[in-house]
Amino acid sequence: MTEKANNSKSVNVFKGKSLVVAIATVLLFAAVLTFAIYEGTKNTVTMTANGKTTEVKTHADSVGAFLEEQEIQVSEHDYLSQSKDAAIEEDVAIEWEQAKEYKVEVDGKQQAAWTTDNTVEAILAKADIEVTEHDKVSPALEEEVDADTAISVEKAYEVTILDGLEEKKVWSTSTTVADFLKQHKISLGELDRVENGMDEMVVPNSKVKVVRVEKVTDVVEDSVKFAQETKKDASLLKGKKKLVQKGENGVVAKTYEVIKENGKEVKRALKKEKTVKEPKKHVVAVGTKVVVASVSRGADSKAPA
C-alpha cells in the first residue's frame, strides 16, 4: 500500500471518530438538557413528617401521589395538613403526624384511642369518653403523656348519705366508707358511729348512715309526798278532828345521764339525787274526850202532887 493510500485511510478514521464524538456530545447535551428541563419543572414540597422537615422535588400532581411516592401511608387517625386530593401545582408545604395508640381503662374495661394529641383530655375526647367533674381521672386531664402511660377513668355514681337527720345525695367513685367520709369532709364525734363498716366498699346506690350520738345531763325536780300523822287529843271530844299542821310536799332534784341518737333519747340513767326541800308532815288531832251526863238530886226528891 502506498503512502498516499495510508494517509487517506488515516483521515477517514479520524473523521469517523470525530463524528462519533460529536454525536455522543450532542446526545449527552440533549440528555443533560432534558434532565435539567425535567428537574426544573419539578415542584418543591416542604415535608414535615413527625416533626422532621425536609425539602423534596417532585412531579407528583397531588398530595396523595406525593405521599405514595415517599412511601408514606396515612391512616384515618393521622394528622395531614392537606387533603390527599389537593393538587400540587407549585411549591407547597405538607405536614403529617402519625397517630399513636393510647390505652384507656374505664371502670376496669380497657379500650384504645388513636390520636396525634398527647394530653389526657384530648385522648379521652378522641376515644369518645365523656368525663364529668365528679369522675376520677388519672393522670390529670391537662397532663401530657406518652403511649406507654396507662390512663384510667373511674365514673362517678350517686350515693345517699344519712347524716343524723339530714339526707342528701352525693357523687362518688369506688372507694371505702372511710375514704368516702373523708372525701366529703364528714367528721365524726367521739360518740358518733357509722352503721356501715369503715372498710366496706361504696358502690352505686349505696347508703352510708352516720348516727350522731350525744350525752347530756338532765336535772329533774320531783315532788316528794308528805307523810300524814294522826294524834290523839284528850282535850277534844271524841270523834272531833283538829288540823295541827298542814302538810307540804318536799322537792328532790334527780340528775340523769341521757344518751341521744340523732336527737332522740335512747337511754337514761340516774346518777344522783339531792333533797331541795324536806316534806312537811300533815298532822291531825283526833279527840278522845268522853262527856258523862249528871242527874240533879233536888229534882229527884220531889213527889208528884
PDB file of C-alpha atoms in Angstrom:
ATOM      1  CA  MET A   1       0.000   0.000   0.000  1.00  0.00           C
ATOM      2  CA  THR A   2       1.334   3.428  -0.968  1.00  0.00           C
ATOM      3  CA  GLU A   3       1.923   6.227   1.470  1.00  0.00           C
ATOM      4  CA  LYS A   4      -0.874   8.223  -0.164  1.00  0.00           C
ATOM      5  CA  ALA A   5      -3.324   5.433   0.404  1.00  0.00           C
ATOM      6  CA  ASN A   6      -2.276   5.129   4.070  1.00  0.00           C
ATOM      7  CA  ASN A   7      -2.725   8.821   4.615  1.00  0.00           C
ATOM      8  CA  SER A   8      -6.206   8.698   3.071  1.00  0.00           C
ATOM      9  CA  LYS A   9      -7.178   5.831   5.360  1.00  0.00           C
ATOM     10  CA  SER A  10      -5.977   7.691   8.477  1.00  0.00           C
ATOM     11  CA  VAL A  11      -8.015  10.747   7.536  1.00  0.00           C
ATOM     12  CA  ASN A  12     -11.150   8.621   7.155  1.00  0.00           C
ATOM     13  CA  VAL A  13     -10.623   7.007  10.581  1.00  0.00           C
ATOM     14  CA  PHE A  14     -10.150  10.433  12.193  1.00  0.00           C
ATOM     15  CA  LYS A  15     -13.266  11.726  10.547  1.00  0.00           C
ATOM     16  CA  GLY A  16     -15.186   8.698  11.789  1.00  0.00           C
ATOM     17  CA  LYS A  17     -14.010   9.185  15.384  1.00  0.00           C
ATOM     18  CA  SER A  18     -14.837  12.898  15.298  1.00  0.00           C
ATOM     19  CA  LEU A  19     -18.319  12.081  14.095  1.00  0.00           C
ATOM     20  CA  VAL A  20     -18.865   9.592  16.950  1.00  0.00           C
ATOM     21  CA  VAL A  21     -17.599  12.131  19.474  1.00  0.00           C
ATOM     22  CA  ALA A  22     -19.823  14.789  18.020  1.00  0.00           C
ATOM     23  CA  ILE A  23     -22.879  12.550  18.158  1.00  0.00           C
ATOM     24  CA  ALA A  24     -22.056  11.467  21.699  1.00  0.00           C
ATOM     25  CA  THR A  25     -21.638  15.100  22.699  1.00  0.00           C
ATOM     26  CA  VAL A  26     -24.950  16.030  21.186  1.00  0.00           C
ATOM     27  CA  LEU A  27     -26.661  13.117  22.869  1.00  0.00           C
ATOM     28  CA  LEU A  28     -25.086  13.973  26.245  1.00  0.00           C
ATOM     29  CA  PHE A  29     -26.054  17.587  25.887  1.00  0.00           C
ATOM     30  CA  ALA A  30     -29.553  16.562  24.960  1.00  0.00           C
ATOM     31  CA  ALA A  31     -29.703  14.238  27.960  1.00  0.00           C
ATOM     32  CA  VAL A  32     -28.394  16.936  30.297  1.00  0.00           C
ATOM     33  CA  LEU A  33     -30.768  19.445  28.831  1.00  0.00           C
ATOM     34  CA  THR A  34     -33.656  17.020  29.139  1.00  0.00           C
ATOM     35  CA  PHE A  35     -32.691  16.235  32.741  1.00  0.00           C
ATOM     36  CA  ALA A  36     -32.343  19.928  33.507  1.00  0.00           C
ATOM     37  CA  ILE A  37     -35.720  20.645  31.957  1.00  0.00           C
ATOM     38  CA  TYR A  38     -37.220  17.660  33.808  1.00  0.00           C
ATOM     39  CA  GLU A  39     -35.750  18.719  37.111  1.00  0.00           C
ATOM     40  CA  GLY A  40     -36.586  22.321  36.504  1.00  0.00           C
ATOM     41  CA  THR A  41     -40.245  21.531  36.072  1.00  0.00           C
ATOM     42  CA  LYS A  42     -40.458  19.772  39.451  1.00  0.00           C
ATOM     43  CA  ASN A  43     -42.245  21.447  42.352  1.00  0.00           C
ATOM     44  CA  THR A  44     -40.638  21.740  45.761  1.00  0.00           C
ATOM     45  CA  VAL A  45     -42.535  20.124  48.630  1.00  0.00           C
ATOM     46  CA  THR A  46     -41.528  21.092  52.149  1.00  0.00           C
ATOM     47  CA  MET A  47     -42.429  17.930  54.010  1.00  0.00           C
ATOM     48  CA  THR A  48     -42.684  17.864  57.817  1.00  0.00           C
ATOM     49  CA  ALA A  49     -43.104  14.281  58.938  1.00  0.00           C
ATOM     50  CA  ASN A  50     -43.425  13.618  62.683  1.00  0.00           C
ATOM     51  CA  GLY A  51     -41.670  16.865  63.430  1.00  0.00           C
ATOM     52  CA  LYS A  52     -38.766  16.410  60.970  1.00  0.00           C
ATOM     53  CA  THR A  53     -38.691  18.790  57.977  1.00  0.00           C
ATOM     54  CA  THR A  54     -37.137  18.064  54.566  1.00  0.00           C
ATOM     55  CA  GLU A  55     -37.453  19.544  51.058  1.00  0.00           C
ATOM     56  CA  VAL A  56     -38.368  17.178  48.233  1.00  0.00           C
ATOM     57  CA  LYS A  57     -38.557  17.825  44.447  1.00  0.00           C
ATOM     58  CA  THR A  58     -41.458  16.055  42.787  1.00  0.00           C
ATOM     59  CA  HIS A  59     -43.549  15.773  39.649  1.00  0.00           C
ATOM     60  CA  ALA A  60     -46.424  14.344  41.663  1.00  0.00           C
ATOM     61  CA  ASP A  61     -49.606  16.178  40.757  1.00  0.00           C
ATOM     62  CA  SER A  62     -51.449  15.584  44.059  1.00  0.00           C
ATOM     63  CA  VAL A  63     -50.702  15.264  47.741  1.00  0.00           C
ATOM     64  CA  GLY A  64     -51.812  11.625  47.661  1.00  0.00           C
ATOM     65  CA  ALA A  65     -49.477  10.809  44.775  1.00  0.00           C
ATOM     66  CA  PHE A  66     -46.602  12.535  46.533  1.00  0.00           C
ATOM     67  CA  LEU A  67     -47.207  10.522  49.732  1.00  0.00           C
ATOM     68  CA  GLU A  68     -47.243   7.290  47.712  1.00  0.00           C
ATOM     69  CA  GLU A  69     -44.013   8.401  46.044  1.00  0.00           C
ATOM     70  CA  GLN A  70     -42.475   8.879  49.505  1.00  0.00           C
ATOM     71  CA  GLU A  71     -43.945   5.561  50.692  1.00  0.00           C
ATOM     72  CA  ILE A  72     -45.882   7.305  53.448  1.00  0.00           C
ATOM     73  CA  GLN A  73     -49.107   5.572  54.474  1.00  0.00           C
ATOM     74  CA  VAL A  74     -51.581   7.884  56.180  1.00  0.00           C
ATOM     75  CA  SER A  75     -54.183   6.293  58.467  1.00  0.00           C
ATOM     76  CA  GLU A  76     -57.576   7.781  59.304  1.00  0.00           C
ATOM     77  CA  HIS A  77     -56.274   8.875  62.715  1.00  0.00           C
ATOM     78  CA  ASP A  78     -53.143  10.651  61.428  1.00  0.00           C
ATOM     79  CA  TYR A  79     -52.909  14.399  61.007  1.00  0.00           C
ATOM     80  CA  LEU A  80     -52.462  15.603  57.411  1.00  0.00           C
ATOM     81  CA  SER A  81     -52.391  19.325  56.773  1.00  0.00           C
ATOM     82  CA  GLN A  82     -53.903  18.955  53.292  1.00  0.00           C
ATOM     83  CA  SER A  83     -56.360  16.646  51.606  1.00  0.00           C
ATOM     84  CA  LYS A  84     -54.866  13.788  49.592  1.00  0.00           C
ATOM     85  CA  ASP A  85     -56.849  15.085  46.612  1.00  0.00           C
ATOM     86  CA  ALA A  86     -55.239  18.522  46.822  1.00  0.00           C
ATOM     87  CA  ALA A  87     -53.280  19.349  43.652  1.00  0.00           C
ATOM     88  CA  ILE A  88     -49.578  20.183  43.687  1.00  0.00           C
ATOM     89  CA  GLU A  89     -49.197  22.931  41.082  1.00  0.00           C
ATOM     90  CA  GLU A  90     -46.421  24.890  42.734  1.00  0.00           C
ATOM     91  CA  ASP A  91     -44.170  24.755  45.741  1.00  0.00           C
ATOM     92  CA  VAL A  92     -46.174  23.567  48.760  1.00  0.00           C
ATOM     93  CA  ALA A  93     -45.760  22.660  52.428  1.00  0.00           C
ATOM     94  CA  ILE A  94     -47.233  19.431  53.768  1.00  0.00           C
ATOM     95  CA  GLU A  95     -47.349  18.415  57.435  1.00  0.00           C
ATOM     96  CA  TRP A  96     -48.015  14.848  58.509  1.00  0.00           C
ATOM     97  CA  GLU A  97     -48.032  13.455  62.008  1.00  0.00           C
ATOM     98  CA  GLN A  98     -48.589   9.807  62.673  1.00  0.00           C
ATOM     99  CA  ALA A  99     -51.157   8.937  65.330  1.00  0.00           C
ATOM    100  CA  LYS A 100     -50.167   6.932  68.385  1.00  0.00           C
ATOM    101  CA  GLU A 101     -52.213   4.304  70.175  1.00  0.00           C
ATOM    102  CA  TYR A 102     -53.066   5.041  73.804  1.00  0.00           C
ATOM    103  CA  LYS A 103     -54.611   2.612  76.271  1.00  0.00           C
ATOM    104  CA  VAL A 104     -57.533   3.866  78.354  1.00  0.00           C
ATOM    105  CA  GLU A 105     -59.193   1.916  81.168  1.00  0.00           C
ATOM    106  CA  VAL A 106     -62.751   2.925  82.080  1.00  0.00           C
ATOM    107  CA  ASP A 107     -64.140   1.251  85.215  1.00  0.00           C
ATOM    108  CA  GLY A 108     -61.787  -1.679  84.648  1.00  0.00           C
ATOM    109  CA  LYS A 109     -62.573  -2.116  80.938  1.00  0.00           C
ATOM    110  CA  GLN A 110     -59.735  -1.286  78.552  1.00  0.00           C
ATOM    111  CA  GLN A 111     -60.081   0.391  75.180  1.00  0.00           C
ATOM    112  CA  ALA A 112     -57.750   2.001  72.657  1.00  0.00           C
ATOM    113  CA  ALA A 113     -57.567   5.567  71.396  1.00  0.00           C
ATOM    114  CA  TRP A 114     -55.602   6.644  68.310  1.00  0.00           C
ATOM    115  CA  THR A 115     -54.627  10.315  68.196  1.00  0.00           C
ATOM    116  CA  THR A 116     -51.807  12.738  67.482  1.00  0.00           C
ATOM    117  CA  ASP A 117     -52.587  14.737  70.639  1.00  0.00           C
ATOM    118  CA  ASN A 118     -50.836  13.792  73.847  1.00  0.00           C
ATOM    119  CA  THR A 119     -52.894  15.406  76.589  1.00  0.00           C
ATOM    120  CA  VAL A 120     -55.156  13.147  78.646  1.00  0.00           C
ATOM    121  CA  GLU A 121     -58.179  15.336  77.878  1.00  0.00           C
ATOM    122  CA  ALA A 122     -57.617  15.143  74.097  1.00  0.00           C
ATOM    123  CA  ILE A 123     -57.032  11.393  74.216  1.00  0.00           C
ATOM    124  CA  LEU A 124     -60.290  10.815  76.103  1.00  0.00           C
ATOM    125  CA  ALA A 125     -62.153  13.062  73.664  1.00  0.00           C
ATOM    126  CA  LYS A 126     -60.753  11.074  70.730  1.00  0.00           C
ATOM    127  CA  ALA A 127     -61.993   7.888  72.384  1.00  0.00           C
ATOM    128  CA  ASP A 128     -65.480   9.452  72.870  1.00  0.00           C
ATOM    129  CA  ILE A 129     -65.171   9.119  76.641  1.00  0.00           C
ATOM    130  CA  GLU A 130     -67.177  11.816  78.402  1.00  0.00           C
ATOM    131  CA  VAL A 131     -65.788  12.908  81.746  1.00  0.00           C
ATOM    132  CA  THR A 132     -67.700  14.854  84.402  1.00  0.00           C
ATOM    133  CA  GLU A 133     -66.292  16.903  87.246  1.00  0.00           C
ATOM    134  CA  HIS A 134     -67.124  14.073  89.655  1.00  0.00           C
ATOM    135  CA  ASP A 135     -65.211  11.357  87.758  1.00  0.00           C
ATOM    136  CA  LYS A 136     -61.757  10.311  88.861  1.00  0.00           C
ATOM    137  CA  VAL A 137     -59.156  10.589  86.071  1.00  0.00           C
ATOM    138  CA  SER A 138     -55.516   9.620  86.347  1.00  0.00           C
ATOM    139  CA  PRO A 139     -53.248  11.257  85.234  1.00  0.00           C
ATOM    140  CA  ALA A 140     -54.917  14.670  85.374  1.00  0.00           C
ATOM    141  CA  LEU A 141     -56.743  15.910  82.254  1.00  0.00           C
ATOM    142  CA  GLU A 142     -54.190  18.624  81.484  1.00  0.00           C
ATOM    143  CA  GLU A 143     -51.147  16.337  81.716  1.00  0.00           C
ATOM    144  CA  GLU A 144     -49.150  15.296  78.646  1.00  0.00           C
ATOM    145  CA  VAL A 145     -48.447  11.574  78.392  1.00  0.00           C
ATOM    146  CA  ASP A 146     -46.745   9.095  76.092  1.00  0.00           C
ATOM    147  CA  ALA A 147     -48.116   5.915  74.572  1.00  0.00           C
ATOM    148  CA  ASP A 148     -46.766   3.828  77.463  1.00  0.00           C
ATOM    149  CA  THR A 149     -48.748   5.758  80.082  1.00  0.00           C
ATOM    150  CA  ALA A 150     -51.792   3.983  81.486  1.00  0.00           C
ATOM    151  CA  ILE A 151     -54.823   6.258  81.616  1.00  0.00           C
ATOM    152  CA  SER A 152     -57.656   5.307  83.960  1.00  0.00           C
ATOM    153  CA  VAL A 153     -61.139   6.724  84.404  1.00  0.00           C
ATOM    154  CA  GLU A 154     -63.486   5.892  87.278  1.00  0.00           C
ATOM    155  CA  LYS A 155     -67.022   7.038  86.529  1.00  0.00           C
ATOM    156  CA  ALA A 156     -68.834   8.657  89.444  1.00  0.00           C
ATOM    157  CA  TYR A 157     -72.228   7.464  90.699  1.00  0.00           C
ATOM    158  CA  GLU A 158     -74.759   8.678  93.237  1.00  0.00           C
ATOM    159  CA  VAL A 159     -74.556   7.642  96.890  1.00  0.00           C
ATOM    160  CA  THR A 160     -77.005   8.558  99.674  1.00  0.00           C
ATOM    161  CA  ILE A 161     -75.633   9.965 102.922  1.00  0.00           C
ATOM    162  CA  LEU A 162     -77.837   9.767 106.018  1.00  0.00           C
ATOM    163  CA  ASP A 163     -76.029  12.131 108.367  1.00  0.00           C
ATOM    164  CA  GLY A 164     -78.072  12.296 111.538  1.00  0.00           C
ATOM    165  CA  LEU A 165     -81.465  13.626 110.474  1.00  0.00           C
ATOM    166  CA  GLU A 166     -80.098  15.033 107.201  1.00  0.00           C
ATOM    167  CA  GLU A 167     -80.336  13.026 103.996  1.00  0.00           C
ATOM    168  CA  LYS A 168     -78.572  14.028 100.795  1.00  0.00           C
ATOM    169  CA  LYS A 169     -77.239  12.511  97.592  1.00  0.00           C
ATOM    170  CA  VAL A 170     -73.631  12.999  96.550  1.00  0.00           C
ATOM    171  CA  TRP A 171     -71.294  11.738  93.811  1.00  0.00           C
ATOM    172  CA  SER A 172     -68.579   9.204  94.487  1.00  0.00           C
ATOM    173  CA  THR A 173     -66.194   6.817  92.797  1.00  0.00           C
ATOM    174  CA  SER A 174     -65.228   3.370  94.034  1.00  0.00           C
ATOM    175  CA  THR A 175     -63.711   3.759  97.487  1.00  0.00           C
ATOM    176  CA  THR A 176     -64.054   2.607 101.093  1.00  0.00           C
ATOM    177  CA  VAL A 177     -66.564   4.124 103.508  1.00  0.00           C
ATOM    178  CA  ALA A 178     -63.672   5.654 105.490  1.00  0.00           C
ATOM    179  CA  ASP A 179     -62.251   7.400 102.415  1.00  0.00           C
ATOM    180  CA  PHE A 180     -65.740   8.376 101.290  1.00  0.00           C
ATOM    181  CA  LEU A 181     -66.389  10.210 104.579  1.00  0.00           C
ATOM    182  CA  LYS A 182     -63.013  11.915 104.325  1.00  0.00           C
ATOM    183  CA  GLN A 183     -63.652  12.892 100.697  1.00  0.00           C
ATOM    184  CA  HIS A 184     -66.926  14.583 101.649  1.00  0.00           C
ATOM    185  CA  LYS A 185     -65.481  16.132 104.823  1.00  0.00           C
ATOM    186  CA  ILE A 186     -67.812  14.312 107.199  1.00  0.00           C
ATOM    187  CA  SER A 187     -66.169  14.293 110.623  1.00  0.00           C
ATOM    188  CA  LEU A 188     -67.211  12.029 113.479  1.00  0.00           C
ATOM    189  CA  GLY A 189     -67.541  12.985 117.111  1.00  0.00           C
ATOM    190  CA  GLU A 190     -66.205  10.812 119.920  1.00  0.00           C
ATOM    191  CA  LEU A 191     -69.558   9.077 120.415  1.00  0.00           C
ATOM    192  CA  ASP A 192     -70.796   9.103 116.818  1.00  0.00           C
ATOM    193  CA  ARG A 193     -70.898   5.869 114.873  1.00  0.00           C
ATOM    194  CA  VAL A 194     -71.246   4.685 111.289  1.00  0.00           C
ATOM    195  CA  GLU A 195     -73.675   1.875 110.594  1.00  0.00           C
ATOM    196  CA  ASN A 196     -71.562   0.675 107.634  1.00  0.00           C
ATOM    197  CA  GLY A 197     -68.178  -0.969 108.065  1.00  0.00           C
ATOM    198  CA  MET A 198     -65.352   1.524 107.535  1.00  0.00           C
ATOM    199  CA  ASP A 199     -63.604  -0.921 105.152  1.00  0.00           C
ATOM    200  CA  GLU A 200     -66.799  -1.578 103.220  1.00  0.00           C
ATOM    201  CA  MET A 201     -66.727  -0.515  99.554  1.00  0.00           C
ATOM    202  CA  VAL A 202     -69.076   2.242  98.418  1.00  0.00           C
ATOM    203  CA  VAL A 203     -70.952   1.032  95.331  1.00  0.00           C
ATOM    204  CA  PRO A 204     -73.706   2.585  93.184  1.00  0.00           C
ATOM    205  CA  ASN A 205     -76.912   3.304  95.172  1.00  0.00           C
ATOM    206  CA  SER A 206     -75.150   2.686  98.483  1.00  0.00           C
ATOM    207  CA  LYS A 207     -76.437   4.308 101.671  1.00  0.00           C
ATOM    208  CA  VAL A 208     -73.894   5.498 104.205  1.00  0.00           C
ATOM    209  CA  LYS A 209     -75.545   6.062 107.592  1.00  0.00           C
ATOM    210  CA  VAL A 210     -73.926   8.212 110.263  1.00  0.00           C
ATOM    211  CA  VAL A 211     -75.575   8.160 113.701  1.00  0.00           C
ATOM    212  CA  ARG A 212     -74.947  11.312 115.712  1.00  0.00           C
ATOM    213  CA  VAL A 213     -74.693  10.393 119.397  1.00  0.00           C
ATOM    214  CA  GLU A 214     -74.675  12.882 122.246  1.00  0.00           C
ATOM    215  CA  LYS A 215     -74.527  12.512 126.016  1.00  0.00           C
ATOM    216  CA  VAL A 216     -76.329  15.177 128.036  1.00  0.00           C
ATOM    217  CA  THR A 217     -77.190  15.802 131.692  1.00  0.00           C
ATOM    218  CA  ASP A 218     -80.814  16.313 132.642  1.00  0.00           C
ATOM    219  CA  VAL A 219     -81.834  17.552 136.113  1.00  0.00           C
ATOM    220  CA  VAL A 220     -85.447  16.899 137.031  1.00  0.00           C
ATOM    221  CA  GLU A 221     -87.164  18.109 140.218  1.00  0.00           C
ATOM    222  CA  ASP A 222     -89.655  15.604 141.553  1.00  0.00           C
ATOM    223  CA  SER A 223     -92.228  16.087 144.276  1.00  0.00           C
ATOM    224  CA  VAL A 224     -91.922  14.030 147.492  1.00  0.00           C
ATOM    225  CA  LYS A 225     -95.324  13.288 149.045  1.00  0.00           C
ATOM    226  CA  PHE A 226     -95.705  14.450 152.604  1.00  0.00           C
ATOM    227  CA  ALA A 227     -96.488  11.942 155.369  1.00  0.00           C
ATOM    228  CA  GLN A 228     -99.708  12.022 157.389  1.00  0.00           C
ATOM    229  CA  GLU A 229     -99.865  11.671 161.182  1.00  0.00           C
ATOM    230  CA  THR A 230    -102.863  11.383 163.498  1.00  0.00           C
ATOM    231  CA  LYS A 231    -102.522  12.329 167.166  1.00  0.00           C
ATOM    232  CA  LYS A 232    -104.935  11.618 169.989  1.00  0.00           C
ATOM    233  CA  ASP A 233    -106.113  14.713 171.799  1.00  0.00           C
ATOM    234  CA  ALA A 234    -107.857  14.316 175.127  1.00  0.00           C
ATOM    235  CA  SER A 235    -108.963  17.912 175.071  1.00  0.00           C
ATOM    236  CA  LEU A 236    -111.152  17.288 172.089  1.00  0.00           C
ATOM    237  CA  LEU A 237    -114.411  15.476 172.240  1.00  0.00           C
ATOM    238  CA  LYS A 238    -114.236  12.046 170.922  1.00  0.00           C
ATOM    239  CA  GLY A 239    -114.737  11.969 167.159  1.00  0.00           C
ATOM    240  CA  LYS A 240    -113.707  15.566 166.658  1.00  0.00           C
ATOM    241  CA  LYS A 241    -110.695  16.411 164.491  1.00  0.00           C
ATOM    242  CA  LYS A 242    -108.413  19.365 164.507  1.00  0.00           C
ATOM    243  CA  LEU A 243    -105.695  20.322 161.981  1.00  0.00           C
ATOM    244  CA  VAL A 244    -102.483  20.690 163.853  1.00  0.00           C
ATOM    245  CA  GLN A 245    -100.066  21.155 160.915  1.00  0.00           C
ATOM    246  CA  LYS A 246    -100.793  21.404 157.211  1.00  0.00           C
ATOM    247  CA  GLY A 247     -98.683  19.038 155.158  1.00  0.00           C
ATOM    248  CA  GLU A 248     -96.383  20.210 152.384  1.00  0.00           C
ATOM    249  CA  ASN A 249     -94.690  18.120 149.695  1.00  0.00           C
ATOM    250  CA  GLY A 250     -90.933  18.070 149.530  1.00  0.00           C
ATOM    251  CA  VAL A 251     -88.720  18.525 146.428  1.00  0.00           C
ATOM    252  CA  VAL A 252     -85.880  16.278 145.288  1.00  0.00           C
ATOM    253  CA  ALA A 253     -83.530  17.066 142.348  1.00  0.00           C
ATOM    254  CA  LYS A 254     -82.632  13.983 140.275  1.00  0.00           C
ATOM    255  CA  THR A 255     -79.638  14.141 137.913  1.00  0.00           C
ATOM    256  CA  TYR A 256     -79.817  11.840 134.878  1.00  0.00           C
ATOM    257  CA  GLU A 257     -77.241  10.973 132.212  1.00  0.00           C
ATOM    258  CA  VAL A 258     -79.155  10.910 128.906  1.00  0.00           C
ATOM    259  CA  ILE A 259     -77.957   9.326 125.657  1.00  0.00           C
ATOM    260  CA  LYS A 260     -79.498  10.664 122.429  1.00  0.00           C
ATOM    261  CA  GLU A 261     -79.131   9.266 118.921  1.00  0.00           C
ATOM    262  CA  ASN A 262     -79.981  11.659 116.109  1.00  0.00           C
ATOM    263  CA  GLY A 263     -81.736  13.849 118.671  1.00  0.00           C
ATOM    264  CA  LYS A 264     -83.900  11.053 120.090  1.00  0.00           C
ATOM    265  CA  GLU A 265     -83.445   9.792 123.647  1.00  0.00           C
ATOM    266  CA  VAL A 266     -82.473   6.125 123.753  1.00  0.00           C
ATOM    267  CA  LYS A 267     -81.156   5.724 127.294  1.00  0.00           C
ATOM    268  CA  ARG A 268     -81.488   7.451 130.675  1.00  0.00           C
ATOM    269  CA  ALA A 269     -79.538   6.614 133.816  1.00  0.00           C
ATOM    270  CA  LEU A 270     -79.992   8.163 137.302  1.00  0.00           C
ATOM    271  CA  LYS A 271     -76.666   9.418 138.604  1.00  0.00           C
ATOM    272  CA  LYS A 272     -77.571  11.236 141.845  1.00  0.00           C
ATOM    273  CA  GLU A 273     -80.371  12.662 143.951  1.00  0.00           C
ATOM    274  CA  LYS A 274     -80.403  15.799 146.107  1.00  0.00           C
ATOM    275  CA  THR A 275     -83.129  16.931 148.506  1.00  0.00           C
ATOM    276  CA  VAL A 276     -84.031  20.507 147.747  1.00  0.00           C
ATOM    277  CA  LYS A 277     -86.877  20.780 150.242  1.00  0.00           C
ATOM    278  CA  GLU A 278     -87.850  18.380 153.024  1.00  0.00           C
ATOM    279  CA  PRO A 279     -91.528  17.357 153.124  1.00  0.00           C
ATOM    280  CA  LYS A 280     -93.653  18.671 155.988  1.00  0.00           C
ATOM    281  CA  LYS A 281     -95.949  16.248 157.843  1.00  0.00           C
ATOM    282  CA  HIS A 282     -99.671  16.666 157.745  1.00  0.00           C
ATOM    283  CA  VAL A 283    -100.766  16.336 161.425  1.00  0.00           C
ATOM    284  CA  VAL A 284    -104.383  15.945 162.549  1.00  0.00           C
ATOM    285  CA  ALA A 285    -105.538  15.724 166.205  1.00  0.00           C
ATOM    286  CA  VAL A 286    -108.415  13.352 166.970  1.00  0.00           C
ATOM    287  CA  GLY A 287    -110.420  13.890 170.151  1.00  0.00           C
ATOM    288  CA  THR A 288    -110.703  11.204 172.789  1.00  0.00           C
ATOM    289  CA  LYS A 289    -112.670  13.084 175.470  1.00  0.00           C
ATOM    290  CA  VAL A 290    -115.893  11.408 176.642  1.00  0.00           C
ATOM    291  CA  VAL A 291    -118.621  13.542 178.366  1.00  0.00           C
ATOM    292  CA  VAL A 292    -120.752  11.793 181.153  1.00  0.00           C
ATOM    293  CA  ALA A 293    -124.266  13.272 181.760  1.00  0.00           C
ATOM    294  CA  SER A 294    -125.087  14.093 185.550  1.00  0.00           C
ATOM    295  CA  VAL A 295    -128.675  13.968 187.280  1.00  0.00           C
ATOM    296  CA  SER A 296    -129.765  16.698 189.805  1.00  0.00           C
ATOM    297  CA  ARG A 297    -130.854  15.283 193.314  1.00  0.00           C
ATOM    298  CA  GLY A 298    -133.325  18.065 194.023  1.00  0.00           C
ATOM    299  CA  ALA A 299    -135.323  17.182 191.040  1.00  0.00           C
ATOM    300  CA  ASP A 300    -135.360  13.514 192.008  1.00  0.00           C
ATOM    301  CA  SER A 301    -136.825  14.092 195.633  1.00  0.00           C
ATOM    302  CA  LYS A 302    -139.939  15.871 194.650  1.00  0.00           C
ATOM    303  CA  ALA A 303    -143.002  13.698 194.511  1.00  0.00           C
ATOM    304  CA  PRO A 304    -145.844  14.371 192.204  1.00  0.00           C
ATOM    305  CA  ALA A 305    -148.783  16.258 193.748  1.00  0.00           C
TER     306      ALA A 305
END
